[in-house]
Amino acid sequence: NAGVTQTPKFQVLKTGQSMTLQCAQDMNHEYMSWYRQDPGMGLRLIHYSVGAGITDQGEVPNGYNVSRSTTEDFPLRLLSAAPSQTSVYFCASSYRGQLSGYTFGSGTRLTVV
Amino acid sequence: DAKTTQPNSMESNEEEPVHLPCNHSTISGTDYIHWYRQLPSQGPEYVIHGLTSNVNNRMASLAIAEDRKSSTLILHRATLRDAAVYYCILRDVKELTFGKGTLLTVNP
């Protein structure tokens, strides 16, 4: 089924550990984004990409790195996990421009202890 | 970035229409109005979008004021499955900026 696939669905990290959240889409979407959602809050943009090789920072980029080597994949790296990064992470993708809606993945629930 | 204002919460009864309002007084001429919803423990789901004219799709209708400073998402017959947080977003070309949205409760 076409869509946005995120792995893993759940993860527990110790403070200081690093890890990569995976995101893949098979719809040939140019735009991809990472958001985090804290309890009772709306989504906040971490990083986004408008195409392979192009990334930019969103509202809350500190502590995260991204790269976009292919159209399909947009991994999010946590460099040194902190308890403040405990959150649900959503990846999303869209065709270029404002005429398309974003398709979201089902999320990764991350706990940092 | 242009911002939107939505009520924190609304209630509806099953099988009745629901009108979810959104104010966006600082909207620019090129901003598209997008609506998403988020069901409990799921990722956001695209609902509908528009620029100037009213729009209909299988999920909902979008009514846009003539001056574009407000819009209303219309669910014609609410079901229990429509209980969710609804986000009204002015889409920048590259990204979405989410507010806190409106929590819709549907009573049986």
Short mmCIF file of C-alpha atoms in Angstrom, two decimals, chain B residues 43-98:
data_model
loop_
_atom_site.label_atom_id
_atom_site.label_comp_id
_atom_site.label_asym_id
_atom_site.label_seq_id
_atom_site.Cartn_x
_atom_site.Cartn_y
_atom_site.Cartn_z
CA GLY B 43 -0.99 10.73 12.63
CA PRO B 44 -2.76 13.72 11.09
CA GLU B 45 -4.96 13.04 8.08
CA TYR B 46 -5.57 15.47 5.24
CA VAL B 47 -9.22 16.50 4.97
CA ILE B 48 -9.62 19.27 2.41
CA HIS B 49 -8.09 22.49 1.12
CA GLY B 50 -9.10 25.56 -0.86
CA LEU B 51 -8.01 28.99 -2.04
CA THR B 52 -11.06 31.13 -2.75
CA SER B 53 -14.00 29.00 -3.79
CA ASN B 54 -15.96 26.59 -1.66
CA VAL B 55 -14.79 23.01 -1.99
CA ASN B 56 -16.41 19.63 -1.52
CA ASN B 57 -14.98 16.15 -1.27
CA ARG B 58 -16.08 12.82 0.12
CA MET B 59 -15.03 13.74 3.65
CA ALA B 60 -16.25 17.30 4.08
CA SER B 61 -17.01 20.71 2.62
CA LEU B 62 -14.97 23.87 3.01
CA ALA B 63 -16.71 27.23 2.97
CA ILE B 64 -14.40 30.21 2.51
CA ALA B 65 -15.50 33.76 3.28
CA GLU B 66 -15.43 36.21 0.41
CA ASP B 67 -12.64 38.25 2.05
CA ARG B 68 -10.81 34.97 2.88
CA LYS B 69 -10.34 36.03 6.51
CA SER B 70 -12.29 33.07 7.79
CA SER B 71 -13.37 29.61 6.74
CA THR B 72 -15.61 26.82 7.99
CA LEU B 73 -15.14 23.08 7.73
CA ILE B 74 -18.48 21.34 7.40
CA LEU B 75 -19.07 17.72 8.29
CA HIS B 76 -22.51 17.02 6.92
CA ARG B 77 -23.43 14.12 9.20
CA ALA B 78 -21.09 13.59 12.12
CA THR B 79 -20.29 10.03 13.13
CA LEU B 80 -18.48 8.74 16.19
CA ARG B 81 -15.46 8.15 13.93
CA ASP B 82 -15.26 11.91 13.29
CA ALA B 83 -14.24 12.58 16.89
CA ALA B 84 -10.77 14.07 16.50
CA VAL B 85 -8.68 17.23 16.71
CA TYR B 86 -9.25 19.37 13.62
CA TYR B 87 -6.48 21.69 12.45
CA CYS B 88 -6.97 24.68 10.18
CA ILE B 89 -3.65 25.58 8.53
CA LEU B 90 -2.52 28.22 6.08
CA ARG B 91 -0.14 26.27 3.99
CA ASP B 92 3.19 27.84 3.22
CA VAL B 93 4.64 26.54 -0.02
CA LYS B 94 6.99 24.15 1.74
CA GLU B 95 5.58 23.33 5.13
CA LEU B 96 2.62 23.18 7.50
CA THR B 97 2.43 25.16 10.72
CA PHE B 98 0.08 23.50 13.20
#
